[in-house]
CSV table of C-alpha atoms in Angstrom, one decimal:
chain,number,residue,atom,x,y,z
A,1,MET,CA,135.9,-32.6,201.9
A,2,MET,CA,136.4,-31.8,205.8
A,3,ASP,CA,134.0,-30.1,208.2
A,4,VAL,CA,135.5,-28.7,211.0
A,5,SER,CA,133.8,-26.9,214.1
A,6,LEU,CA,134.9,-26.2,217.4
A,7,ASN,CA,132.6,-25.9,220.6
A,8,ALA,CA,129.3,-26.0,218.1
A,9,GLY,CA,127.5,-28.1,220.9
A,10,GLN,CA,128.6,-25.7,223.6
A,11,ASP,CA,130.4,-28.4,225.2
A,12,GLY,CA,134.0,-27.4,224.4
A,13,LEU,CA,134.7,-30.1,222.0
A,14,GLY,CA,136.3,-30.0,218.5
A,15,ARG,CA,134.8,-32.2,215.7
A,16,PHE,CA,135.5,-32.9,212.3
A,17,GLY,CA,133.7,-34.8,209.5
A,18,VAL,CA,135.2,-36.3,206.3
A,19,ASP,CA,133.4,-36.9,203.4
A,20,SER,CA,135.9,-39.2,201.1
A,21,GLY,CA,135.1,-42.1,198.8
A,22,SER,CA,138.0,-43.9,200.1
A,23,THR,CA,139.6,-44.7,203.5
A,24,TYR,CA,140.6,-41.8,205.3
A,25,LYS,CA,143.6,-41.8,207.7
A,26,ALA,CA,144.5,-39.1,210.1
A,27,THR,CA,146.5,-38.5,213.0
A,28,VAL,CA,145.0,-36.5,216.0
A,29,PHE,CA,147.2,-34.7,218.3
A,30,VAL,CA,145.6,-34.2,221.9
A,31,GLU,CA,147.8,-31.6,223.9
A,32,SER,CA,147.1,-28.6,226.2
A,33,THR,CA,148.4,-25.8,224.2
A,34,PRO,CA,148.6,-25.0,220.3
A,35,ARG,CA,152.6,-25.0,220.7
A,36,ALA,CA,152.6,-28.7,221.9
A,37,VAL,CA,150.1,-29.6,219.1
A,38,TYR,CA,152.6,-27.9,216.6
A,39,ASP,CA,155.7,-29.6,218.3
A,40,ASP,CA,153.7,-32.9,217.9
A,41,TYR,CA,153.4,-32.1,214.0
A,42,ILE,CA,157.0,-31.3,213.5
A,43,GLY,CA,158.0,-34.3,215.4
A,44,VAL,CA,155.9,-36.4,212.7
A,45,VAL,CA,156.9,-34.2,209.4
A,46,GLY,CA,160.2,-33.0,210.3
A,47,THR,CA,162.1,-29.9,209.9
A,48,PRO,CA,162.8,-28.0,206.2
A,49,ARG,CA,166.7,-28.8,205.3
A,50,GLN,CA,166.9,-25.3,204.0
A,51,SER,CA,165.1,-22.2,203.1
A,52,ASP,CA,165.0,-21.5,199.4
A,53,ALA,CA,165.4,-17.9,200.2
A,54,THR,CA,168.8,-16.3,200.8
A,55,TYR,CA,169.8,-13.7,203.6
A,56,GLU,CA,169.7,-10.8,201.1
A,57,GLN,CA,165.9,-12.1,199.9
A,58,TYR,CA,165.0,-11.9,203.5
A,59,GLU,CA,166.9,-8.2,203.8
A,60,LYS,CA,165.6,-6.4,201.3
A,61,PRO,CA,162.3,-6.4,199.1
A,62,LEU,CA,161.5,-8.0,196.0
A,63,TRP,CA,159.9,-5.7,193.3
A,64,ASN,CA,157.4,-7.7,191.0
A,65,SER,CA,155.7,-5.8,188.1
A,66,TRP,CA,152.3,-7.5,188.7
A,67,ALA,CA,150.0,-5.2,190.7
A,68,GLN,CA,152.1,-2.2,189.3
A,69,PHE,CA,150.8,-2.8,185.5
A,70,TYR,CA,149.3,-6.4,185.5
A,71,THR,CA,149.5,-7.4,181.8
A,72,ASN,CA,149.6,-3.8,180.5
A,73,VAL,CA,153.6,-3.7,180.8
A,74,SER,CA,156.3,-3.3,178.4
A,75,GLN,CA,160.1,-2.7,178.3
A,76,GLU,CA,159.7,0.9,178.8
A,77,LYS,CA,157.4,1.0,181.7
A,78,LEU,CA,159.5,-1.5,183.6
A,79,LEU,CA,162.5,0.4,183.2
A,80,ALA,CA,160.8,3.5,184.2
A,81,TYR,CA,159.4,1.5,187.4
A,82,ALA,CA,163.0,0.2,188.3
A,83,THR,CA,164.8,3.6,187.8
A,84,ALA,CA,162.0,5.3,189.7
A,85,LEU,CA,162.5,2.7,192.6
A,86,HIS,CA,166.2,3.3,192.5
A,87,ASP,CA,166.3,7.4,192.4
A,88,LYS,CA,163.8,7.5,195.3
A,89,GLY,CA,166.0,5.2,197.4
A,90,LEU,CA,163.6,2.3,197.6
A,91,GLY,CA,165.9,-0.6,198.1
A,92,GLY,CA,165.6,-4.1,196.7
A,93,HIS,CA,167.4,-7.2,195.9
A,94,THR,CA,165.2,-8.0,192.6
A,95,VAL,CA,162.9,-6.4,189.8
A,96,GLN,CA,161.0,-9.4,188.6
A,97,LEU,CA,158.8,-8.9,185.2
A,98,ASP,CA,155.7,-10.5,185.7
A,99,ASP,CA,153.0,-11.7,183.1
A,100,LYS,CA,153.0,-10.5,180.5
A,101,TRP,CA,156.3,-10.6,178.3
A,102,GLU,CA,155.8,-13.5,175.8
A,103,SER,CA,154.7,-13.3,172.1
A,104,ASN,CA,152.5,-16.0,173.1
A,105,TYR,CA,152.4,-17.8,176.2
A,106,GLY,CA,154.4,-20.8,176.1
A,107,ASN,CA,156.7,-19.4,173.3
A,108,MET,CA,159.6,-18.4,175.7
A,109,THR,CA,160.2,-15.5,173.4
A,110,PHE,CA,160.0,-11.9,174.4
A,111,ASP,CA,157.1,-10.0,172.4
A,112,PRO,CA,159.2,-7.8,170.2
A,113,LYS,CA,156.7,-4.9,170.1
A,114,ALA,CA,156.7,-4.5,173.7
A,115,TYR,CA,160.2,-5.6,174.3
A,116,PRO,CA,162.5,-4.3,171.3
A,117,ASP,CA,165.4,-5.0,173.1
A,118,PRO,CA,165.4,-7.4,176.4
A,119,LYS,CA,169.2,-7.8,176.8
A,120,ALA,CA,169.6,-3.9,176.9
A,121,MET,CA,166.3,-4.0,179.5
A,122,SER,CA,168.4,-6.8,181.6
A,123,THR,CA,171.5,-4.8,181.5
A,124,GLN,CA,169.9,-1.6,182.8
A,125,ILE,CA,168.3,-3.2,185.6
A,126,HIS,CA,171.3,-4.8,186.8
A,127,SER,CA,173.4,-1.2,186.3
A,128,LEU,CA,170.9,-0.2,189.0
A,129,GLY,CA,171.8,-2.6,191.6
A,130,TYR,CA,168.9,-5.2,191.2
A,131,ASP,CA,168.9,-8.8,190.0
A,132,PHE,CA,166.4,-9.5,187.0
A,133,GLY,CA,163.7,-11.9,187.4
A,134,LEU,CA,161.0,-13.3,184.9
A,135,TRP,CA,157.6,-15.1,185.5
A,136,VAL,CA,157.2,-18.5,183.9
A,137,THR,CA,154.4,-20.9,183.6
A,138,LEU,CA,154.2,-24.7,182.3
A,139,TRP,CA,151.1,-23.9,180.2
A,140,ILE,CA,151.3,-23.7,176.7
A,141,ASN,CA,148.9,-21.8,175.1
A,142,LEU,CA,147.2,-23.5,171.7
A,143,ASP,CA,148.0,-20.3,169.8
A,144,SER,CA,152.0,-20.6,170.8
A,145,THR,CA,154.0,-22.3,168.4
A,146,ASN,CA,155.6,-24.3,171.1
A,147,TYR,CA,152.1,-26.1,171.5
A,148,GLN,CA,152.1,-28.0,168.3
A,149,TYR,CA,155.7,-29.2,169.0
A,150,ALA,CA,155.2,-30.1,172.3
A,151,ALA,CA,151.8,-32.1,171.1
A,152,ASP,CA,153.6,-33.8,168.4
A,153,HIS,CA,156.5,-34.9,170.7
A,154,ASP,CA,154.0,-36.2,173.4
A,155,TYR,CA,155.4,-33.4,175.8
A,156,LEU,CA,151.7,-32.4,177.1
A,157,LEU,CA,149.6,-34.0,180.0
A,158,HIS,CA,147.1,-36.2,178.3
A,159,ASP,CA,143.2,-35.4,178.4
A,160,ALA,CA,141.7,-37.7,181.4
A,161,ALA,CA,138.6,-38.3,179.4
A,162,ASP,CA,140.1,-39.3,176.1
A,163,PRO,CA,143.9,-40.4,176.7
A,164,THR,CA,144.5,-40.1,172.8
A,165,LYS,CA,144.8,-36.1,172.8
A,166,PRO,CA,146.6,-33.8,174.6
A,167,CYS,CA,144.8,-32.1,178.1
A,168,THR,CA,143.6,-28.5,177.3
A,169,VAL,CA,142.6,-26.4,180.3
A,170,THR,CA,141.3,-22.7,180.4
A,171,TRP,CA,142.8,-20.0,182.4
A,172,TRP,CA,143.0,-16.3,182.8
A,173,ASN,CA,145.3,-16.2,179.8
A,174,GLY,CA,143.6,-18.3,177.3
A,175,THR,CA,143.6,-22.3,176.7
A,176,ALA,CA,146.5,-24.2,177.2
A,177,GLY,CA,148.3,-27.7,177.5
A,178,ILE,CA,150.4,-28.5,180.5
A,179,VAL,CA,154.0,-29.7,180.1
A,180,ASP,CA,154.0,-33.3,181.3
A,181,LEU,CA,157.1,-33.0,184.2
A,182,GLY,CA,156.5,-37.1,184.3
A,183,ASN,CA,157.9,-37.3,181.1
A,184,PRO,CA,161.7,-36.9,181.5
A,185,ALA,CA,162.1,-35.7,177.7
A,186,ALA,CA,159.4,-33.2,178.1
A,187,LYS,CA,161.2,-31.8,181.4
A,188,ALA,CA,164.3,-31.6,179.6
A,189,TRP,CA,163.0,-29.6,176.7
A,190,TYR,CA,161.0,-27.4,179.2
A,191,GLN,CA,164.3,-26.6,181.2
A,192,GLY,CA,166.4,-26.3,178.2
A,193,ASN,CA,164.2,-23.7,176.7
A,194,LEU,CA,164.3,-21.8,180.4
A,195,LYS,CA,168.2,-22.0,180.2
A,196,THR,CA,168.6,-20.6,176.7
A,197,LEU,CA,165.8,-17.8,177.9
A,198,MET,CA,167.9,-16.9,181.0
A,199,ASP,CA,171.5,-17.3,179.5
A,200,THR,CA,170.5,-15.2,176.5
A,201,TYR,CA,169.2,-12.5,178.7
A,202,GLY,CA,170.8,-12.4,181.7
A,203,ILE,CA,167.7,-13.7,183.9
A,204,ASP,CA,168.6,-14.3,187.6
A,205,GLY,CA,165.7,-16.3,188.5
A,206,LEU,CA,162.2,-17.1,188.0
A,207,LYS,CA,158.6,-17.0,189.6
A,208,PHE,CA,156.7,-19.9,188.7
A,209,ASP,CA,153.1,-19.4,188.3
A,210,THR,CA,150.1,-21.7,187.5
A,211,ARG,CA,149.5,-25.1,188.7
A,212,PHE,CA,151.9,-28.2,187.7
A,213,PHE,CA,149.0,-30.6,187.3
A,214,ASP,CA,145.0,-30.1,186.6
A,215,ASP,CA,142.4,-32.7,187.4
A,216,GLN,CA,141.1,-32.4,184.0
A,217,CYS,CA,144.4,-34.3,182.9
A,218,ALA,CA,145.8,-37.9,183.2
A,219,PRO,CA,148.8,-38.4,185.1
A,220,ARG,CA,151.8,-40.5,183.0
A,221,ALA,CA,151.8,-44.2,183.5
A,222,GLY,CA,153.4,-44.8,186.8
A,223,TYR,CA,152.2,-41.4,188.6
A,224,THR,CA,149.5,-40.1,190.5
A,225,GLY,CA,148.2,-36.6,190.4
A,226,SER,CA,149.6,-35.9,193.6
A,227,ASP,CA,153.0,-36.8,192.4
A,228,TYR,CA,153.1,-33.8,190.0
A,229,GLN,CA,153.2,-31.7,193.3
A,230,ARG,CA,156.7,-33.6,194.2
A,231,LEU,CA,158.0,-33.3,190.4
A,232,GLY,CA,156.9,-29.3,190.3
A,233,SER,CA,158.7,-28.9,193.4
A,234,GLN,CA,161.9,-30.7,192.5
A,235,LEU,CA,161.6,-28.4,189.3
A,236,ALA,CA,161.3,-25.1,191.0
A,237,ASP,CA,163.9,-25.9,193.7
A,238,SER,CA,166.6,-25.7,191.0
A,239,TYR,CA,166.3,-22.2,190.2
A,240,ASP,CA,166.5,-19.0,192.3
A,241,LEU,CA,162.8,-18.1,193.0
A,242,GLN,CA,164.1,-14.7,194.4
A,243,GLY,CA,161.8,-14.6,197.3
A,244,ALA,CA,158.5,-14.9,195.2
A,245,GLY,CA,158.3,-18.5,196.7
A,246,ILE,CA,155.5,-20.8,195.4
A,247,ARG,CA,152.0,-22.0,195.8
A,248,VAL,CA,152.3,-25.7,196.1
A,249,HIS,CA,151.0,-28.2,198.7
A,250,TRP,CA,153.7,-28.9,201.5
A,251,GLY,CA,154.2,-32.5,200.4
A,252,SER,CA,157.8,-33.9,201.5
A,253,ALA,CA,159.7,-32.6,198.2
A,254,ALA,CA,158.1,-29.0,198.9
A,255,HIS,CA,158.7,-29.3,203.1
A,256,GLU,CA,162.4,-30.1,202.6
A,257,ALA,CA,163.0,-27.4,199.9
A,258,GLY,CA,161.8,-24.5,202.5
A,259,PHE,CA,159.9,-22.7,199.8
A,260,VAL,CA,158.7,-19.6,200.7
A,261,VAL,CA,154.8,-19.4,200.4
A,262,ARG,CA,153.2,-16.8,198.9
A,263,GLN,CA,149.6,-16.2,199.5
A,264,LEU,CA,146.4,-16.1,197.2
A,265,ASP,CA,146.0,-12.5,195.7
A,266,LYS,CA,144.5,-9.9,197.9
A,267,GLY,CA,142.5,-6.8,197.4
A,268,THR,CA,143.7,-3.4,197.9
A,269,ASP,CA,141.8,-2.1,200.9
A,270,TRP,CA,141.8,-2.6,204.8
A,271,ASN,CA,140.1,-5.8,204.9
A,272,SER,CA,142.7,-7.3,202.5
A,273,LEU,CA,145.4,-6.1,204.5
A,274,GLN,CA,144.1,-7.5,207.5
A,275,ALA,CA,143.5,-10.8,205.8
A,276,SER,CA,147.1,-11.0,204.5
A,277,VAL,CA,148.1,-10.8,208.2
A,278,SER,CA,145.5,-13.4,209.6
A,279,GLN,CA,146.6,-15.8,206.6
A,280,ASN,CA,150.2,-15.6,207.5
A,281,LEU,CA,149.5,-16.6,211.1
A,282,ALA,CA,147.6,-19.4,210.1
A,283,LEU,CA,149.9,-20.5,207.6
A,284,SER,CA,152.9,-20.4,210.1
A,285,THR,CA,151.4,-22.1,212.5
A,286,ILE,CA,150.5,-25.2,210.2
A,287,GLY,CA,153.9,-25.9,209.4
A,288,TYR,CA,154.6,-22.9,206.7
A,289,PRO,CA,157.7,-21.1,208.3
A,290,PHE,CA,158.9,-18.6,205.5
A,291,VAL,CA,155.9,-16.8,204.9
A,292,GLU,CA,155.0,-13.3,203.0
A,293,THR,CA,152.0,-11.2,202.5
A,294,ASP,CA,150.4,-11.0,199.0
A,295,MET,CA,152.2,-7.8,197.2
A,296,ILE,CA,152.6,-4.9,199.6
A,297,GLY,CA,149.2,-2.7,198.8
A,298,GLY,CA,147.4,-5.8,197.3
A,299,SER,CA,146.6,-6.6,193.9
A,300,LEU,CA,143.4,-8.7,192.3
A,301,GLY,CA,143.0,-5.9,189.8
A,302,GLN,CA,141.3,-3.7,191.9
A,303,PRO,CA,141.6,0.1,192.5
A,304,ALA,CA,145.3,1.5,193.4
A,305,PRO,CA,145.5,1.2,197.4
A,306,THR,CA,145.1,4.5,199.0
A,307,LYS,CA,148.3,6.0,200.4
A,308,ASP,CA,147.2,4.9,204.1
A,309,VAL,CA,146.6,1.3,202.8
A,310,LEU,CA,149.8,1.0,201.2
A,311,VAL,CA,151.9,2.6,203.8
A,312,ARG,CA,150.5,0.3,206.5
A,313,TRP,CA,151.0,-2.6,204.1
A,314,ALA,CA,154.4,-1.9,204.3
A,315,GLN,CA,154.9,-1.4,207.8
A,316,SER,CA,153.2,-4.7,208.3
A,317,SER,CA,155.4,-6.2,206.0
A,318,SER,CA,158.6,-4.8,207.6
A,319,TYR,CA,157.5,-7.3,210.8
A,320,MET,CA,157.0,-10.4,208.6
A,321,PRO,CA,159.9,-12.7,207.1
A,322,LEU,CA,160.1,-11.2,203.6
A,323,MET,CA,159.0,-8.1,201.9
A,324,TYR,CA,157.0,-8.8,198.7
A,325,ALA,CA,156.2,-5.5,196.9
A,326,SER,CA,155.0,-4.4,193.7
A,327,THR,CA,152.7,-1.1,193.9
A,328,SER,CA,155.3,1.6,193.7
A,329,PRO,CA,155.2,4.4,196.3
A,330,ALA,CA,156.3,6.6,193.6
A,331,GLY,CA,153.6,6.4,191.9
A,332,THR,CA,151.2,3.7,190.2
A,333,THR,CA,148.4,3.2,187.6
A,334,ASP,CA,144.6,2.4,188.6
A,335,ALA,CA,143.8,-0.8,186.9
A,336,THR,CA,140.3,-0.2,187.0
A,337,THR,CA,140.5,3.3,185.2
A,338,GLY,CA,144.2,3.3,183.7
A,339,GLN,CA,144.8,6.7,185.3
A,340,GLN,CA,148.1,7.5,186.9
A,341,VAL,CA,147.7,7.4,190.6
A,342,PRO,CA,150.2,9.6,192.4
A,343,TYR,CA,151.6,9.5,195.8
A,344,ASP,CA,153.0,12.4,197.8
A,345,ASP,CA,156.7,12.4,199.2
A,346,GLN,CA,155.6,11.4,202.5
A,347,THR,CA,154.5,7.9,201.2
A,348,VAL,CA,157.7,7.5,199.7
A,349,ALA,CA,159.8,8.4,203.1
A,350,LEU,CA,157.4,6.2,205.0
A,351,TYR,CA,157.7,3.2,202.7
A,352,ARG,CA,161.7,3.8,202.3
A,353,GLU,CA,161.6,3.7,206.4
A,354,ALA,CA,159.7,0.4,206.4
A,355,ILE,CA,162.2,-1.1,204.3
A,356,ALA,CA,165.3,0.4,206.2
A,357,ARG,CA,163.6,-1.1,209.6
A,358,HIS,CA,163.2,-4.4,207.7
A,359,GLU,CA,166.6,-4.4,206.7
A,360,ARG,CA,168.2,-3.7,210.2
A,361,LEU,CA,165.7,-6.4,211.5
A,362,ALA,CA,167.6,-9.0,208.9
A,363,PRO,CA,170.0,-10.5,211.3
A,364,TYR,CA,167.5,-10.9,214.1
A,365,ILE,CA,165.1,-12.3,211.2
A,366,TRP,CA,167.9,-14.8,209.7
A,367,ASP,CA,168.5,-16.2,213.3
A,368,GLN,CA,164.8,-17.2,213.2
A,369,VAL,CA,165.3,-18.7,209.8
A,370,GLN,CA,168.2,-20.8,211.2
A,371,ARG,CA,165.8,-21.7,214.1
A,372,ALA,CA,163.2,-23.0,211.9
A,373,LEU,CA,165.5,-25.0,210.2
A,374,LYS,CA,166.7,-26.8,213.4
A,375,THR,CA,163.5,-26.9,215.1
A,376,GLY,CA,160.8,-26.3,213.0
A,377,ASP,CA,159.5,-23.0,214.9
A,378,PRO,CA,157.4,-21.0,212.9
A,379,ILE,CA,158.9,-17.3,212.5
A,380,VAL,CA,155.8,-15.4,212.9
A,381,ARG,CA,152.8,-17.0,215.1
A,382,PRO,CA,150.0,-15.2,216.9
A,383,LEU,CA,150.6,-14.3,220.7
A,384,PHE,CA,148.9,-17.1,222.2
A,385,PHE,CA,151.5,-19.5,220.6
A,386,ASP,CA,153.9,-18.0,223.0
A,387,PHE,CA,151.9,-17.2,225.6
A,388,PRO,CA,149.4,-20.0,226.0
A,389,GLN,CA,148.2,-19.2,229.3
A,390,ASP,CA,147.4,-15.5,228.3
A,391,ARG,CA,143.7,-15.8,227.7
A,392,ALA,CA,143.3,-12.5,225.9
A,393,SER,CA,145.6,-13.2,223.0
A,394,TYR,CA,143.5,-16.3,221.7
A,395,THR,CA,141.1,-13.4,220.1
A,396,ILE,CA,144.0,-11.3,218.9
A,397,SER,CA,144.5,-11.2,214.9
A,398,ASP,CA,146.3,-8.0,214.8
A,399,GLU,CA,149.4,-8.4,216.8
A,400,TRP,CA,152.1,-10.9,216.3
A,401,MET,CA,155.4,-12.4,217.5
A,402,LEU,CA,158.2,-12.3,215.1
A,403,GLY,CA,160.5,-14.7,216.7
A,404,PRO,CA,160.4,-14.8,220.6
A,405,ALA,CA,161.5,-11.2,221.3
A,406,VAL,CA,159.5,-8.9,219.0
A,407,LEU,CA,155.9,-8.0,219.3
A,408,ALA,CA,154.4,-6.2,216.0
A,409,ALA,CA,151.3,-4.4,216.5
A,410,PRO,CA,150.8,-2.2,213.6
A,411,ASN,CA,147.7,-0.5,212.8
A,412,LEU,CA,145.8,-2.1,210.0
A,413,THR,CA,142.9,0.0,210.2
A,414,ALA,CA,142.1,3.8,209.2
A,415,SER,CA,141.7,4.6,212.8
A,416,ALA,CA,144.3,7.0,214.2
A,417,SER,CA,144.8,4.9,217.5
A,418,ARG,CA,144.6,1.3,218.4
A,419,ASP,CA,144.5,-1.0,221.6
A,420,ILE,CA,147.4,-3.4,222.3
A,421,HIS,CA,147.7,-5.9,224.5
A,422,LEU,CA,151.0,-7.0,226.0
A,423,PRO,CA,151.2,-10.6,227.7
A,424,ALA,CA,153.2,-11.4,230.7
A,425,GLY,CA,156.8,-10.1,230.6
A,426,THR,CA,159.0,-6.9,230.5
A,427,TRP,CA,158.4,-5.0,227.1
A,428,TYR,CA,160.3,-2.4,225.5
A,429,ASP,CA,158.3,0.1,224.0
A,430,VAL,CA,160.3,0.7,220.7
A,431,ASN,CA,158.2,4.0,219.7
A,432,ARG,CA,158.2,5.6,223.1
A,433,GLY,CA,161.5,4.2,224.5
A,434,ARG,CA,159.9,3.1,227.6
A,435,THR,CA,159.7,-0.3,229.5
A,436,VAL,CA,156.2,-1.7,230.1
A,437,LYS,CA,155.3,-4.4,232.5
A,438,GLY,CA,152.7,-7.3,231.0
A,439,PRO,CA,150.3,-8.4,231.3
A,440,VAL,CA,148.7,-5.1,230.7
A,441,THR,CA,146.2,-3.7,227.6
A,442,LEU,CA,147.5,-0.3,226.5
A,443,THR,CA,144.3,1.4,225.1
A,444,SER,CA,144.0,4.0,222.8
A,445,TYR,CA,147.6,3.8,221.9
A,446,ALA,CA,148.2,6.8,219.5
A,447,THR,CA,149.3,5.5,215.8
A,448,PRO,CA,149.6,8.4,213.3
A,449,LEU,CA,150.6,7.1,209.8
A,450,THR,CA,154.2,7.7,211.2
A,451,VAL,CA,154.1,5.1,214.2
A,452,THR,CA,154.4,1.4,213.7
A,453,PRO,CA,153.9,0.0,217.4
A,454,ALA,CA,156.2,-2.8,218.2
A,455,PHE,CA,157.8,-4.0,221.7
A,456,VAL,CA,160.8,-6.3,222.7
A,457,ASN,CA,160.3,-8.8,225.2
A,458,LEU,CA,163.6,-8.0,227.1
A,459,ARG,CA,164.0,-11.4,228.7
A,460,ALA,CA,163.4,-13.3,225.3
A,461,ARG,CA,166.1,-14.9,223.3
A,462,GLY,CA,167.2,-12.6,220.6
A,463,ALA,CA,166.2,-9.6,222.5
A,464,ALA,CA,169.5,-7.7,222.3
A,465,LYS,CA,169.7,-8.0,218.7
A,466,ALA,CA,166.1,-7.0,218.2
A,467,LEU,CA,166.8,-4.0,220.5
A,468,THR,CA,169.9,-2.8,218.0
A,469,ALA,CA,167.7,-3.0,215.0
A,470,LEU,CA,164.6,-1.3,216.4
A,471,ARG,CA,166.0,1.0,219.4
A,472,ARG,CA,165.5,4.9,218.5
A,473,GLN,CA,169.2,6.0,217.1
């Protein structure tokens, strides 16, 4: 465990203490700016060799069923969801069926009651112009027919306290064993099941969930627990993750694979939207360049987001590298009551507008992806990262740079206006079609729901491409 404090003694010093049972080794970078510290860090860990997301996955949203239905999903509901998105002009590259689709977790078979014809479901989703994706896990519940087979063939991790038996872990869907990726035969069996599933039903990609290892389990001989992060990363890297990315520690294998990093689930209120932005800025500046917020509108089993939260979240995400969507502006279900929650035509129109803006920005964003591969530069970052001499920027958490040319300042609150700080430079105000000289703070900038403030640094690299995307037509 590490305790970190800044200026605790009112002396301007940073301190950290580590509580560890073994020797702790660390590298400390001392520089004059956050950017210089970041560059030192990249000099040690290197740059990703690739981004696991494709151009299209940066350009268009991923629609995942989780926050729309949670586990109360079926073939009929998923097809209605995809059809409504299509008919409302809400573009995207993929519709992903999240938890729950299996008859029992780990069976790798569709529940025949909820999914009477999975192949037809896949075919219809493809006919709407979307790829089809599926949520999967290495955790096999004890009531699954695959559990006993896996246990009999020594395909499961062993218990740390009693290595003679399989390790069992309790999770949000029951009690399970975990496929042992340190056993080549177990990995081959698991991947063979995935291949059969994908080939049979026309599944284009996967969303891996849950951990690849648990501390209640014993690593296989010759491996440590941390090795399973590498094994899991190598497994996931062999599939199209469809922009859903993966939650995995940034070890060497994960770093090189360039996974999109998805956040932990957020709620559905204003505070959660603000937290999703702050977390992306934090993740980006510690070496995770390919980030996305939690599903637009949030999740976490809370009441459905209000119209304003959903729209503002979509607007905010349009200025992030990727758009990760679930709650449909065409209508959703309140997870706490089971009641239908309709949204009006303006909600759909403003969400569609956010998607269109993100698509126009895709060539500029793709340039930032390529730069991240070359230099390690984060794609989104706090203002102080680019403007270290601008003291005001160090306390701003609701504005960010998307690459070097675009400053995003969407409204993340219920207020009808907001203050916007612009560092030194010549900025083009996208919404008002004017040029503004910085440094300056624009007080009480009007932000009705139809307005998403953004500015282009006219002298920055990529400004021309950003202007093409954002200038009023």
